[in-house]
Structures are given as C-alpha cells and as structure tokens.
CSV table of C-alpha atoms and ligand atoms in Angstrom, one decimal:
chain,number,residue,atom,x,y,z
A,1077,UNK,CA,30.9,-1.7,27.2
A,1078,UNK,CA,27.8,0.1,27.2
A,1079,UNK,CA,27.1,3.5,25.8
A,1080,UNK,CA,25.3,6.0,27.6
A,1081,UNK,CA,22.9,6.2,24.1
A,1082,UNK,CA,21.3,9.9,25.5
A,1083,UNK,CA,25.2,11.4,26.1
A,1084,UNK,CA,26.3,10.1,22.8
A,1085,UNK,CA,23.6,10.8,20.8
A,1086,UNK,CA,23.3,14.0,22.3
A,1087,UNK,CA,26.7,14.9,21.1
A,1088,UNK,CA,26.9,13.6,17.8
A,1089,UNK,CA,23.3,15.7,17.1
A,1090,UNK,CA,24.1,19.3,19.1
A,1091,UNK,CA,27.9,19.7,17.7
A,1092,UNK,CA,27.1,22.6,15.6
A,1093,UNK,CA,29.1,25.0,13.4
A,1094,UNK,CA,29.5,27.9,16.1
A,1095,UNK,CA,30.1,31.3,14.9
A,1096,UNK,CA,28.4,33.8,16.7
A,1097,UNK,CA,28.5,32.1,20.1
A,1098,UNK,CA,32.4,31.5,20.1
A,1099,UNK,CA,34.0,33.2,23.2
A,1100,UNK,CA,36.7,35.4,21.8
A,1101,UNK,CA,37.6,36.6,25.1
A,1102,UNK,CA,38.4,33.2,26.8
A,1103,UNK,CA,41.9,31.7,26.7
A,1104,UNK,CA,42.2,27.9,25.2
A,1105,UNK,CA,44.8,26.3,27.0
A,1106,UNK,CA,47.2,23.9,24.8
A,1107,UNK,CA,46.2,20.7,27.2
A,1108,UNK,CA,42.7,20.9,26.3
A,1109,UNK,CA,43.8,21.4,22.4
A,1110,UNK,CA,46.2,18.6,22.7
A,1111,UNK,CA,43.7,16.2,24.7
A,1112,UNK,CA,41.0,16.5,21.6
A,1113,UNK,CA,43.5,16.2,18.7
A,1114,UNK,CA,44.7,12.9,21.0
A,1115,UNK,CA,41.2,11.7,20.4
A,1116,UNK,CA,41.1,12.8,17.1
A,1117,UNK,CA,43.7,10.6,16.0
A,1118,UNK,CA,42.0,7.6,16.8
A,1119,UNK,CA,40.0,8.2,13.6
A,1120,UNK,CA,40.4,6.4,10.5
A,1121,UNK,CA,43.0,6.7,7.6
A,1122,UNK,CA,43.3,4.9,4.3
A,1123,UNK,CA,46.1,2.0,4.2
A,1124,UNK,CA,46.1,3.2,8.0
A,1125,UNK,CA,48.9,6.0,7.0
A,1126,UNK,CA,48.1,8.4,9.7
A,1127,UNK,CA,49.3,11.3,7.6
A,1128,UNK,CA,47.6,14.0,9.3
A,1129,UNK,CA,49.5,16.9,10.6
A,1130,UNK,CA,48.1,19.9,13.0
A,1131,UNK,CA,49.0,23.3,12.6
A,1132,UNK,CA,48.0,25.4,15.5
A,1133,UNK,CA,48.0,29.0,15.2
A,1134,UNK,CA,48.0,31.6,18.4
A,1135,UNK,CA,50.4,34.3,16.6
A,1136,UNK,CA,47.8,37.6,16.9
A,1137,UNK,CA,49.7,38.7,13.0
A,1138,UNK,CA,49.5,34.9,11.4
A,1139,UNK,CA,45.7,34.9,12.6
A,1140,UNK,CA,44.4,38.1,11.4
A,1141,UNK,CA,46.7,37.5,8.0
A,1142,UNK,CA,44.7,34.3,7.6
A,1143,UNK,CA,41.5,35.8,8.2
A,1144,UNK,CA,42.6,38.4,5.7
A,1145,UNK,CA,42.7,35.4,2.9
A,1146,UNK,CA,40.1,34.1,4.1
A,1147,UNK,CA,38.0,37.6,3.6
A,1148,UNK,CA,39.8,38.2,0.1
A,1149,UNK,CA,38.6,34.4,-1.1
A,1150,UNK,CA,35.3,34.0,0.4
A,1151,UNK,CA,33.8,37.7,1.0
A,1152,UNK,CA,32.3,37.9,-2.8
A,1153,UNK,CA,30.8,34.7,-2.5
A,1154,UNK,CA,29.6,35.0,0.9
A,1155,UNK,CA,28.0,38.3,-0.3
A,1156,UNK,CA,26.8,37.0,-3.2
A,1157,UNK,CA,25.1,34.1,-1.8
A,1158,UNK,CA,23.5,36.4,0.9
A,1159,UNK,CA,21.7,37.8,-2.0
A,1160,UNK,CA,20.1,34.7,-3.0
A,1161,UNK,CA,18.9,32.8,-0.1
A,1162,UNK,CA,15.6,33.3,1.0
A,1163,UNK,CA,15.0,35.9,4.1
A,1164,UNK,CA,14.7,33.9,7.5
A,1165,UNK,CA,15.5,30.6,6.2
A,1166,UNK,CA,17.8,28.2,7.7
A,1167,UNK,CA,20.7,29.1,5.0
A,1168,UNK,CA,19.8,32.7,5.5
A,1169,UNK,CA,20.9,32.2,9.2
A,1170,UNK,CA,23.8,30.2,8.0
A,1171,UNK,CA,24.9,33.0,6.0
A,1172,UNK,CA,24.5,35.9,8.2
A,1173,UNK,CA,26.3,33.7,10.8
A,1174,UNK,CA,29.3,32.9,8.3
A,1175,UNK,CA,29.4,36.6,7.5
A,1176,UNK,CA,30.1,37.6,11.1
A,1177,UNK,CA,32.7,35.1,11.3
A,1178,UNK,CA,34.4,36.3,8.3
A,1179,UNK,CA,34.6,39.6,10.2
A,1180,UNK,CA,35.5,38.2,13.3
A,1181,UNK,CA,38.1,35.4,12.5
A,1182,UNK,CA,41.2,37.0,13.3
A,1183,UNK,CA,40.2,37.7,16.6
A,1184,UNK,CA,39.7,33.8,17.8
A,1185,UNK,CA,42.0,32.5,20.6
A,1186,UNK,CA,43.5,29.7,18.4
A,1187,UNK,CA,42.9,28.6,15.0
A,1188,UNK,CA,43.8,24.9,14.3
A,1189,UNK,CA,44.6,24.4,10.4
A,1190,UNK,CA,44.1,20.0,9.9
A,1191,UNK,CA,46.9,18.9,7.5
A,1192,UNK,CA,47.3,15.9,5.4
A,1193,UNK,CA,50.5,14.2,3.4
A,1194,UNK,CA,49.9,14.4,-0.2
A,1195,UNK,CA,48.4,16.3,-3.1
A,1196,UNK,CA,45.5,15.3,-5.5
A,1197,UNK,CA,48.0,15.7,-8.2
A,1198,UNK,CA,45.1,13.8,-10.5
A,1199,UNK,CA,41.3,14.3,-9.9
A,1200,UNK,CA,40.1,10.5,-9.7
A,1201,UNK,CA,37.2,10.3,-7.0
A,1202,UNK,CA,39.8,7.4,-5.3
A,1203,UNK,CA,42.6,9.7,-5.3
A,1204,UNK,CA,40.7,12.7,-3.5
A,1205,UNK,CA,38.6,10.6,-1.7
A,1206,UNK,CA,41.2,8.5,-0.2
A,1207,UNK,CA,43.1,11.8,0.7
A,1208,UNK,CA,40.4,13.8,2.1
A,1209,UNK,CA,39.1,10.8,3.6
A,1210,UNK,CA,42.2,10.7,5.6
A,1211,UNK,CA,41.8,13.6,7.3
A,1212,UNK,CA,37.8,14.5,7.5
A,1213,UNK,CA,36.9,11.9,10.1
A,1214,UNK,CA,39.6,13.1,12.5
A,1215,UNK,CA,38.4,16.5,12.0
A,1216,UNK,CA,35.0,15.8,12.7
A,1217,UNK,CA,36.3,13.6,16.1
A,1218,UNK,CA,38.1,16.7,16.7
A,1219,UNK,CA,34.8,18.7,16.8
A,1220,UNK,CA,33.3,16.3,18.8
A,1221,UNK,CA,35.7,16.1,21.5
A,1222,UNK,CA,35.9,20.2,21.7
A,1223,UNK,CA,32.2,20.0,21.9
A,1224,UNK,CA,32.0,17.3,25.0
A,1225,UNK,CA,34.3,19.7,26.7
A,1226,UNK,CA,32.5,23.2,26.1
A,1227,UNK,CA,34.3,24.3,23.3
A,1228,UNK,CA,33.4,24.9,19.6
A,1229,UNK,CA,34.3,25.5,16.1
A,1230,UNK,CA,33.2,25.4,12.6
A,1231,UNK,CA,34.4,23.6,9.9
A,1232,UNK,CA,35.8,26.1,7.4
A,1233,UNK,CA,37.1,25.6,3.8
A,1234,UNK,CA,37.2,29.4,2.5
A,1235,UNK,CA,40.7,30.1,2.9
A,1236,UNK,CA,41.8,27.2,0.7
A,1237,UNK,CA,41.0,29.5,-2.1
A,1238,UNK,CA,44.3,31.2,-1.3
A,1239,UNK,CA,46.0,27.7,0.3
A,1240,UNK,CA,49.5,28.8,-1.0
A,1241,UNK,CA,49.2,31.7,0.4
A,1242,UNK,CA,48.6,30.4,3.7
A,1243,UNK,CA,51.4,27.8,3.5
A,1244,UNK,CA,53.6,30.6,3.0
A,1245,UNK,CA,52.5,31.9,6.1
A,1246,UNK,CA,53.1,29.2,7.8
A,1247,UNK,CA,55.7,27.2,6.4
A,1248,UNK,CA,54.0,24.3,5.3
A,1249,UNK,CA,56.0,22.4,2.8
A,1250,UNK,CA,54.3,21.8,-0.9
A,1251,UNK,CA,53.9,18.0,-0.5
A,1252,UNK,CA,51.2,18.8,2.3
A,1253,UNK,CA,47.4,19.6,1.9
A,1254,UNK,CA,45.5,21.6,4.2
A,1255,UNK,CA,42.4,20.4,4.6
A,1256,UNK,CA,40.0,23.1,6.4
A,1257,UNK,CA,40.4,25.9,9.3
A,1258,UNK,CA,38.8,25.7,12.6
A,1259,UNK,CA,38.7,28.5,14.5
A,1260,UNK,CA,38.7,27.1,18.0
A,1261,UNK,CA,37.1,28.9,20.8
A,1262,UNK,CA,34.8,28.2,24.3
A,1263,UNK,CA,31.5,28.4,23.6
A,1264,UNK,CA,29.1,31.0,25.1
A,1265,UNK,CA,26.6,28.6,26.8
A,1266,UNK,CA,26.6,24.8,25.6
A,1267,UNK,CA,23.1,24.2,24.9
A,1268,UNK,CA,23.1,23.7,21.2
A,1269,UNK,CA,20.0,22.0,19.5
A,1270,UNK,CA,19.9,19.4,17.1
A,1271,UNK,CA,19.3,21.0,13.3
A,1272,UNK,CA,16.1,20.3,10.9
A,1273,UNK,CA,17.1,17.7,8.9
A,1274,UNK,CA,15.3,15.6,6.1
A,1275,UNK,CA,14.2,12.5,7.3
A,1276,UNK,CA,16.9,9.9,6.4
A,1277,UNK,CA,14.2,7.6,4.8
A,1278,UNK,CA,13.6,10.7,1.7
A,1279,UNK,CA,17.3,10.1,1.0
A,1280,UNK,CA,17.9,6.3,1.4
A,1281,UNK,CA,17.6,3.6,-1.1
A,1282,UNK,CA,17.5,-0.2,-0.8
A,1283,UNK,CA,19.4,-2.1,-3.7
A,1284,UNK,CA,18.9,0.4,-6.0
A,1285,UNK,CA,18.6,4.2,-6.4
A,1286,UNK,CA,15.1,3.5,-7.7
A,1287,UNK,CA,14.0,2.0,-4.5
A,1288,UNK,CA,14.0,4.5,-1.7
A,1289,UNK,CA,14.0,2.5,1.8
A,1290,UNK,CA,10.6,2.7,3.6
A,1291,UNK,CA,10.6,3.2,7.2
A,1292,UNK,CA,9.0,0.4,9.6
B,2755,FMN,C1,33.1,20.8,3.9
B,2755,FMN,C2,32.5,22.2,4.5
B,2755,FMN,C3,33.1,23.6,4.2
B,2755,FMN,C4,32.3,24.5,4.9
B,2755,FMN,N1,33.3,26.0,4.8
B,2755,FMN,C5,32.8,27.1,5.8
B,2755,FMN,C6,33.2,28.4,5.8
B,2755,FMN,O1,34.1,28.5,4.4
B,2755,FMN,N2,32.9,29.1,6.3
B,2755,FMN,C7,31.8,28.9,7.0
B,2755,FMN,O2,31.3,29.9,7.9
B,2755,FMN,N3,31.4,27.7,7.2
B,2755,FMN,C8,31.5,26.3,6.7
B,2755,FMN,N4,31.0,25.2,6.7
B,2755,FMN,C9,29.8,25.0,7.9
B,2755,FMN,C10,28.6,24.8,7.3
B,2755,FMN,O3,28.4,26.1,7.0
B,2755,FMN,C11,27.9,24.2,8.3
B,2755,FMN,O4,28.3,22.9,8.5
B,2755,FMN,C12,26.5,24.1,8.0
B,2755,FMN,O5,25.8,25.2,7.6
B,2755,FMN,C13,25.4,22.9,8.8
B,2755,FMN,O6,25.4,23.6,10.0
B,2755,FMN,P1,25.6,22.6,11.4
B,2755,FMN,O7,27.1,22.8,11.1
B,2755,FMN,O8,25.7,23.7,12.5
B,2755,FMN,O9,24.7,21.7,11.2
B,2755,FMN,C14,31.7,24.0,6.2
B,2755,FMN,C15,31.0,23.0,6.2
B,2755,FMN,C16,31.5,21.6,5.6
B,2755,FMN,C17,31.2,20.5,6.0
C-alpha cells in the first residue's frame, strides 16, 4: 500500500490544539465520535492489554460541572502563567487561547475523557510510562481522526488536579485513571498550519548524548 505522503504529512503536521476555532454551536453526532474512537483503539498498548475506556459527556450540567472543576484547578495556574510569558510569543498566544477555552469549556458540544484501567500506585518511570503509554497513543490517534473529519480538540489535563471529584460526578470506579479531557467540536474552517518547531537535529543525538546528530 502506498500512502499519499502529502495528505498524511499534512494531517500529522497540522493537527493543532484547537480552542478559539471550535464550533460551539454545531452538534457532533455519536456515529462520527464512535468512528474516530474505533480508529483510536488501533493504537498500541503495553502487553496488548487494551485497558482503555472512553467517557463521552454530553449532559449540559455535567459538562458545566467539569468546566468548573477545570477552572478551579487550573485558573490560578493559567492566570499566573499568563503574567510571566513574553508578549506576542507562541506561549503568550497559547495562554490567551487556553484562558478562552477555560471560560467556554462547559459549552462544547461534547467532552471525551479517555480512561485507562489501573493506577500509578508507585512512581517508578516504568509504571507510569506503561500506564499512560497505553492510552496516550490512542488519544493522539483519536485527535488525528477527528482532524481528518473536520473536527478538532485540545488535549487538556488541568481538570486532573480534581480527578477525584470528576470521577464521582461521572461514576468512574477507583481502579481507573483519567488521562485527559478532550473538548470535541467541528472546527471553524479546516486550514490549520504546521507550528514552528526547532529543527530536530538540534534535539537528536547519535550514540551518546554528547554527540548531536548532524543533518545530511
Ligand atoms: C500533556 C498535555 C497536557 C495539556 N494540557 C492542557 C490543558 O490543560 N489546557 C489546555 O488548554 N491545553 C493543554 N495542552 C495543549 C498544549 O497547550 C498544546 O498542545 C501546545 O501548546 C502546543 O500546541 P499545538 O498542539 O497546537 O501544537 C496540553 C497538551 C499536552 C500534551
């Protein structure tokens, strides 16, 4: 099978955190969500455990309650971070956009909370890498599948400071971990651009960390 590299590279390089361009008015049907989730569960998991579960939240009161938890948890962080960033920088734009999302979060058509069976009960790198590494690839695949269908999302984690309260609200059992909260909506337009990133040869090493790889 030959891939259309122009298409796949465009998908991989233009799937952005979408906040201000989420269409808060347009409904997101279940079949579109389920199609994207079906693609997401092609992702890898440690020992092929496939311990992912997906919580879809449409209930207006629950969405607003989650948004409130998000603001309680992250409001101070966002306000503080906004003060320290350089005006006009990429981070400044992200913070402005993040504050917008915090205010509007409860109004998104749908939220998706990716869950994974298990808890990090010790803090070894291997345990947390195994647990989160078995859900994050699927989350990213879900975001790519959304993007390819004209929808968008933002990977958010701020509400996890209030994970317990969110679990109670949604009846999530204690042996499960919430990995993120994704606001999901159609996007206003689909013309997203690649972000500015450092050339990878600045951050890639060959055989030893002392030896930055040289571009051809
Ligand atoms: C682990 C993780 C946690 C994040 N948490 C939040 C969050 O709580 N709120 C938010 O608005 N964005 C959050 N983001 C989105 C980042 O701000 C965003 O990915 C980054 O600014 C780069 O933008 P881009 O994805 O458009 O390239 C998170 C992203 C990741 C990977």
